[in-house]
Amino acid sequence: MAKTYTYKGKGLLHVAVRGSGRFVPLCNIEKLQFTPQTKDSELLNTQTVGGGQLDVLSEVTGVDISIGGISQYTPDNLALLLKGTSSTIAAGAATETVRINRNCLSPVSKPIDWTKPVTVKASANAKGTVKDLTEGTHWMRSGAGIRVLDVVGLIDGDPVDINYTSLAINQIDALTVPNVELELQFEGLNAADGGNPVIVRAFRVRLGAGGLDLIGDDFSKSELTGKLLMDPSRVGVGVSQFFTVQQTQ
């Protein structure tokens, strides 16, 4: 019996900086689509009033890629979405001088580990009468630092020294690698063919920046679009310079 070759796909997409060999999984995505774009050149019949076309030539002008429903924001995924880099910063003791303003947030550079002691003291050149600022009386905890209370004796703009222990974090610096070239490897599963593999490899890819929904009623999801470029290093009769698809017989 002839095989029907229908397809209903699922799978896992991996992305690597071109030539690095480090393929990072994008995890759970909802859409992956390659769309070749063509331009038609038409030779019109001008010999009769009936007109029509004597010939048509379709030329490939590019290949669009669309990745939709990215929902797992690992450091690598965030770096890809934001065209940046990710780094790990270890926990450690820190002292920072910040400006205080009553009823306002005074942020520090890293998240505070509130299980460890935190002290807030007026700097040497502060003008306020309060020298040792007490939690609950002069300030409250906040995710990004301390929130200063409206207390007499505190002067807006005064510097204070915050001694704390930071949490270990992953930091993503956005928009630092805007033109990086990528490779894609899709480990597909054809649900219409008993889960047999469908492997797709794209050799040279440029992606745009993805959005990041920071407040919403549902799980955040992001999308990426871009172009599959030709890879001139791939040569030979019948050898694709864009992408290959492998399916089981």
CSV table of C-alpha atoms in Angstrom, one decimal:
chain,number,residue,atom,x,y,z
A,1,MET,CA,0.0,0.0,0.0
A,2,ALA,CA,1.3,3.4,-1.0
A,3,LYS,CA,2.1,5.8,1.9
A,4,THR,CA,-0.1,8.8,2.2
A,5,TYR,CA,2.6,11.2,3.5
A,6,THR,CA,0.2,13.5,5.4
A,7,TYR,CA,1.7,15.7,8.1
A,8,LYS,CA,0.6,17.1,11.5
A,9,GLY,CA,3.6,18.4,13.2
A,10,LYS,CA,4.9,18.9,16.7
A,11,GLY,CA,8.5,19.1,17.9
A,12,LEU,CA,11.4,21.0,19.3
A,13,LEU,CA,13.3,23.8,17.7
A,14,HIS,CA,17.0,24.4,18.4
A,15,VAL,CA,18.9,27.6,17.6
A,16,ALA,CA,22.6,28.1,17.5
A,17,VAL,CA,24.9,31.0,16.6
A,18,ARG,CA,26.2,30.0,13.2
A,19,GLY,CA,29.3,27.9,13.5
A,20,SER,CA,29.2,27.6,17.3
A,21,GLY,CA,27.6,24.1,17.4
A,22,ARG,CA,25.7,25.1,20.5
A,23,PHE,CA,22.1,24.4,19.7
A,24,VAL,CA,19.8,25.8,22.4
A,25,PRO,CA,16.2,24.6,22.6
A,26,LEU,CA,13.4,27.1,22.2
A,27,CYS,CA,11.2,24.7,24.2
A,28,ASN,CA,7.5,25.0,23.8
A,29,ILE,CA,6.5,26.9,20.6
A,30,GLU,CA,3.1,27.0,18.8
A,31,LYS,CA,4.1,27.7,15.2
A,32,LEU,CA,7.1,27.2,13.0
A,33,GLN,CA,6.7,28.2,9.3
A,34,PHE,CA,9.1,28.5,6.4
A,35,THR,CA,7.6,30.4,3.4
A,36,PRO,CA,9.5,30.8,0.2
A,37,GLN,CA,8.9,34.1,-1.6
A,38,THR,CA,8.8,34.3,-5.4
A,39,LYS,CA,8.7,36.9,-8.1
A,40,ASP,CA,7.0,36.1,-11.4
A,41,SER,CA,8.3,37.4,-14.7
A,42,GLU,CA,5.6,37.2,-17.4
A,43,LEU,CA,6.0,37.2,-21.2
A,44,LEU,CA,2.7,38.4,-22.6
A,45,ASN,CA,1.2,37.5,-25.9
A,46,THR,CA,1.0,40.6,-28.1
A,47,GLN,CA,0.3,38.8,-31.3
A,48,THR,CA,-3.5,38.5,-31.0
A,49,VAL,CA,-6.3,40.4,-29.3
A,50,GLY,CA,-6.9,37.4,-27.1
A,51,GLY,CA,-3.7,38.2,-25.2
A,52,GLY,CA,-2.6,35.8,-22.5
A,53,GLN,CA,0.8,34.6,-21.4
A,54,LEU,CA,3.4,33.0,-23.6
A,55,ASP,CA,5.6,32.1,-20.7
A,56,VAL,CA,6.1,32.7,-16.9
A,57,LEU,CA,9.3,32.4,-14.9
A,58,SER,CA,9.1,32.2,-11.1
A,59,GLU,CA,12.3,33.2,-9.3
A,60,VAL,CA,12.9,32.7,-5.6
A,61,THR,CA,13.5,36.0,-3.9
A,62,GLY,CA,13.8,34.8,-0.3
A,63,VAL,CA,12.5,32.6,2.4
A,64,ASP,CA,10.5,34.0,5.3
A,65,ILE,CA,10.5,32.3,8.7
A,66,SER,CA,7.9,32.7,11.4
A,67,ILE,CA,8.2,31.3,15.0
A,68,GLY,CA,5.1,31.8,17.1
A,69,GLY,CA,4.0,31.2,20.6
A,70,ILE,CA,7.4,31.2,22.4
A,71,SER,CA,6.3,30.8,26.0
A,72,GLN,CA,9.4,29.7,28.0
A,73,TYR,CA,11.8,32.5,28.8
A,74,THR,CA,15.0,30.8,29.6
A,75,PRO,CA,18.1,33.1,29.7
A,76,ASP,CA,19.0,31.9,26.2
A,77,ASN,CA,15.5,32.4,24.9
A,78,LEU,CA,15.3,35.9,26.3
A,79,ALA,CA,18.7,36.8,24.8
A,80,LEU,CA,17.4,35.6,21.4
A,81,LEU,CA,14.2,37.5,21.7
A,82,LEU,CA,15.9,40.7,22.8
A,83,LYS,CA,18.9,40.4,20.5
A,84,GLY,CA,21.2,40.4,23.5
A,85,THR,CA,23.5,38.3,25.7
A,86,SER,CA,22.9,36.5,28.9
A,87,SER,CA,25.3,36.1,31.8
A,88,THR,CA,25.2,34.7,35.3
A,89,ILE,CA,26.0,36.9,38.3
A,90,ALA,CA,26.8,35.1,41.6
A,91,ALA,CA,25.3,36.0,44.9
A,92,GLY,CA,27.5,38.2,47.1
A,93,ALA,CA,27.9,41.0,49.6
A,94,ALA,CA,27.4,44.5,48.2
A,95,THR,CA,27.4,48.1,49.3
A,96,GLU,CA,25.7,50.8,47.2
A,97,THR,CA,25.1,54.5,47.6
A,98,VAL,CA,21.6,55.5,46.3
A,99,ARG,CA,19.5,58.7,46.5
A,100,ILE,CA,16.4,58.5,48.6
A,101,ASN,CA,13.1,60.3,48.0
A,102,ARG,CA,10.1,60.0,50.2
A,103,ASN,CA,7.3,57.8,48.9
A,104,CYS,CA,9.6,56.6,46.1
A,105,LEU,CA,11.6,53.6,45.2
A,106,SER,CA,15.4,53.6,45.6
A,107,PRO,CA,16.6,50.8,43.4
A,108,VAL,CA,19.8,48.9,43.8
A,109,SER,CA,21.7,47.1,41.0
A,110,LYS,CA,20.8,43.5,42.0
A,111,PRO,CA,17.9,41.8,43.8
A,112,ILE,CA,18.3,41.7,47.6
A,113,ASP,CA,18.4,38.5,49.5
A,114,TRP,CA,16.0,39.4,52.3
A,115,THR,CA,17.0,36.4,54.4
A,116,LYS,CA,20.3,38.2,55.1
A,117,PRO,CA,20.9,41.4,57.1
A,118,VAL,CA,20.3,44.7,55.3
A,119,THR,CA,21.4,48.0,56.7
A,120,VAL,CA,20.6,51.5,55.5
A,121,LYS,CA,22.7,54.4,56.8
A,122,ALA,CA,22.9,58.1,55.7
A,123,SER,CA,26.1,58.9,53.8
A,124,ALA,CA,28.6,61.3,55.2
A,125,ASN,CA,27.3,64.2,53.2
A,126,ALA,CA,23.6,63.6,53.8
A,127,LYS,CA,21.7,66.6,55.2
A,128,GLY,CA,18.9,64.8,57.0
A,129,THR,CA,18.7,64.3,60.7
A,130,VAL,CA,18.2,60.5,60.5
A,131,LYS,CA,21.5,58.7,60.3
A,132,ASP,CA,20.4,55.1,60.8
A,133,LEU,CA,17.4,54.3,58.7
A,134,THR,CA,15.2,51.5,60.2
A,135,GLU,CA,13.1,49.0,58.3
A,136,GLY,CA,9.4,49.7,58.9
A,137,THR,CA,10.0,53.1,60.3
A,138,HIS,CA,12.0,54.8,57.5
A,139,TRP,CA,11.8,52.3,54.6
A,140,MET,CA,10.1,49.1,53.4
A,141,ARG,CA,11.3,46.2,51.4
A,142,SER,CA,10.8,46.2,47.6
A,143,GLY,CA,11.7,43.8,44.8
A,144,ALA,CA,14.2,46.2,43.3
A,145,GLY,CA,15.5,47.9,46.4
A,146,ILE,CA,13.9,49.9,49.2
A,147,ARG,CA,10.8,52.0,49.3
A,148,VAL,CA,11.3,55.1,51.4
A,149,LEU,CA,8.5,56.2,53.7
A,150,ASP,CA,7.3,59.8,54.2
A,151,VAL,CA,9.2,60.5,57.5
A,152,VAL,CA,10.2,63.8,58.9
A,153,GLY,CA,14.0,64.1,59.1
A,154,LEU,CA,14.5,62.4,55.7
A,155,ILE,CA,15.4,64.8,53.0
A,156,ASP,CA,14.7,64.1,49.3
A,157,GLY,CA,17.8,63.6,47.3
A,158,ASP,CA,20.0,62.6,50.3
A,159,PRO,CA,22.5,59.8,49.7
A,160,VAL,CA,22.3,56.6,51.8
A,161,ASP,CA,24.6,53.6,51.9
A,162,ILE,CA,22.8,50.2,51.6
A,163,ASN,CA,24.7,47.1,52.7
A,164,TYR,CA,23.1,43.9,51.5
A,165,THR,CA,23.7,40.4,50.1
A,166,SER,CA,22.5,40.0,46.5
A,167,LEU,CA,20.7,36.9,45.1
A,168,ALA,CA,22.3,34.9,42.3
A,169,ILE,CA,20.7,36.0,39.0
A,170,ASN,CA,20.7,35.6,35.2
A,171,GLN,CA,21.1,38.9,33.5
A,172,ILE,CA,20.1,39.6,29.9
A,173,ASP,CA,21.6,42.7,28.3
A,174,ALA,CA,19.2,43.6,25.4
A,175,LEU,CA,20.1,44.8,21.9
A,176,THR,CA,23.8,44.1,22.1
A,177,VAL,CA,24.1,41.7,19.2
A,178,PRO,CA,21.7,43.0,16.6
A,179,ASN,CA,23.0,41.2,13.5
A,180,VAL,CA,24.0,37.7,14.7
A,181,GLU,CA,23.6,34.9,12.2
A,182,LEU,CA,22.0,31.7,13.3
A,183,GLU,CA,21.4,28.1,12.4
A,184,LEU,CA,18.2,26.2,13.1
A,185,GLN,CA,17.6,22.5,13.8
A,186,PHE,CA,14.0,21.3,14.1
A,187,GLU,CA,13.4,17.9,15.6
A,188,GLY,CA,9.9,17.3,14.3
A,189,LEU,CA,7.4,14.6,15.1
A,190,ASN,CA,4.8,13.7,12.5
A,191,ALA,CA,1.7,12.8,14.5
A,192,ALA,CA,0.0,11.7,11.3
A,193,ASP,CA,2.7,9.2,10.7
A,194,GLY,CA,2.9,7.5,14.1
A,195,GLY,CA,5.3,10.1,15.5
A,196,ASN,CA,8.0,9.4,13.0
A,197,PRO,CA,10.7,12.1,12.9
A,198,VAL,CA,10.9,15.0,10.5
A,199,ILE,CA,14.2,16.7,10.7
A,200,VAL,CA,14.6,20.2,9.2
A,201,ARG,CA,17.9,22.1,9.1
A,202,ALA,CA,18.3,25.8,8.1
A,203,PHE,CA,21.9,26.8,7.5
A,204,ARG,CA,21.9,30.6,7.7
A,205,VAL,CA,19.2,32.6,9.4
A,206,ARG,CA,18.6,36.2,10.5
A,207,LEU,CA,15.8,36.9,13.0
A,208,GLY,CA,14.3,40.1,14.1
A,209,ALA,CA,13.7,41.1,17.8
A,210,GLY,CA,10.7,39.6,19.6
A,211,GLY,CA,8.3,41.4,21.9
A,212,LEU,CA,8.0,40.7,25.7
A,213,ASP,CA,4.7,41.1,27.4
A,214,LEU,CA,5.5,42.1,31.0
A,215,ILE,CA,1.9,42.5,32.2
A,216,GLY,CA,-1.0,40.5,31.0
A,217,ASP,CA,-4.0,38.3,31.9
A,218,ASP,CA,-2.5,35.1,30.5
A,219,PHE,CA,0.9,33.4,30.0
A,220,SER,CA,3.2,35.6,28.1
A,221,LYS,CA,4.0,34.5,24.5
A,222,SER,CA,6.4,36.0,22.0
A,223,GLU,CA,7.0,35.7,18.3
A,224,LEU,CA,10.0,36.0,16.0
A,225,THR,CA,10.1,36.6,12.3
A,226,GLY,CA,13.1,36.7,9.9
A,227,LYS,CA,14.8,35.5,6.8
A,228,LEU,CA,16.5,32.3,5.7
A,229,LEU,CA,19.6,33.4,3.7
A,230,MET,CA,21.4,31.3,1.1
A,231,ASP,CA,24.6,29.6,2.3
A,232,PRO,CA,27.2,29.9,-0.5
A,233,SER,CA,29.4,27.3,1.1
A,234,ARG,CA,26.9,24.5,0.2
A,235,VAL,CA,27.5,23.6,-3.4
A,236,GLY,CA,26.6,20.7,-5.7
A,237,VAL,CA,23.8,19.6,-8.0
A,238,GLY,CA,20.6,19.4,-6.1
A,239,VAL,CA,22.1,20.7,-2.9
A,240,SER,CA,20.0,23.3,-1.1
A,241,GLN,CA,21.6,26.5,0.0
A,242,PHE,CA,18.6,27.3,2.2
A,243,PHE,CA,17.3,24.4,4.2
A,244,THR,CA,16.7,20.6,4.0
A,245,VAL,CA,13.9,18.4,5.2
A,246,GLN,CA,14.4,14.7,6.2
A,247,GLN,CA,11.5,12.3,6.6
A,248,THR,CA,11.3,8.6,7.1
A,249,GLN,CA,10.3,6.4,4.2
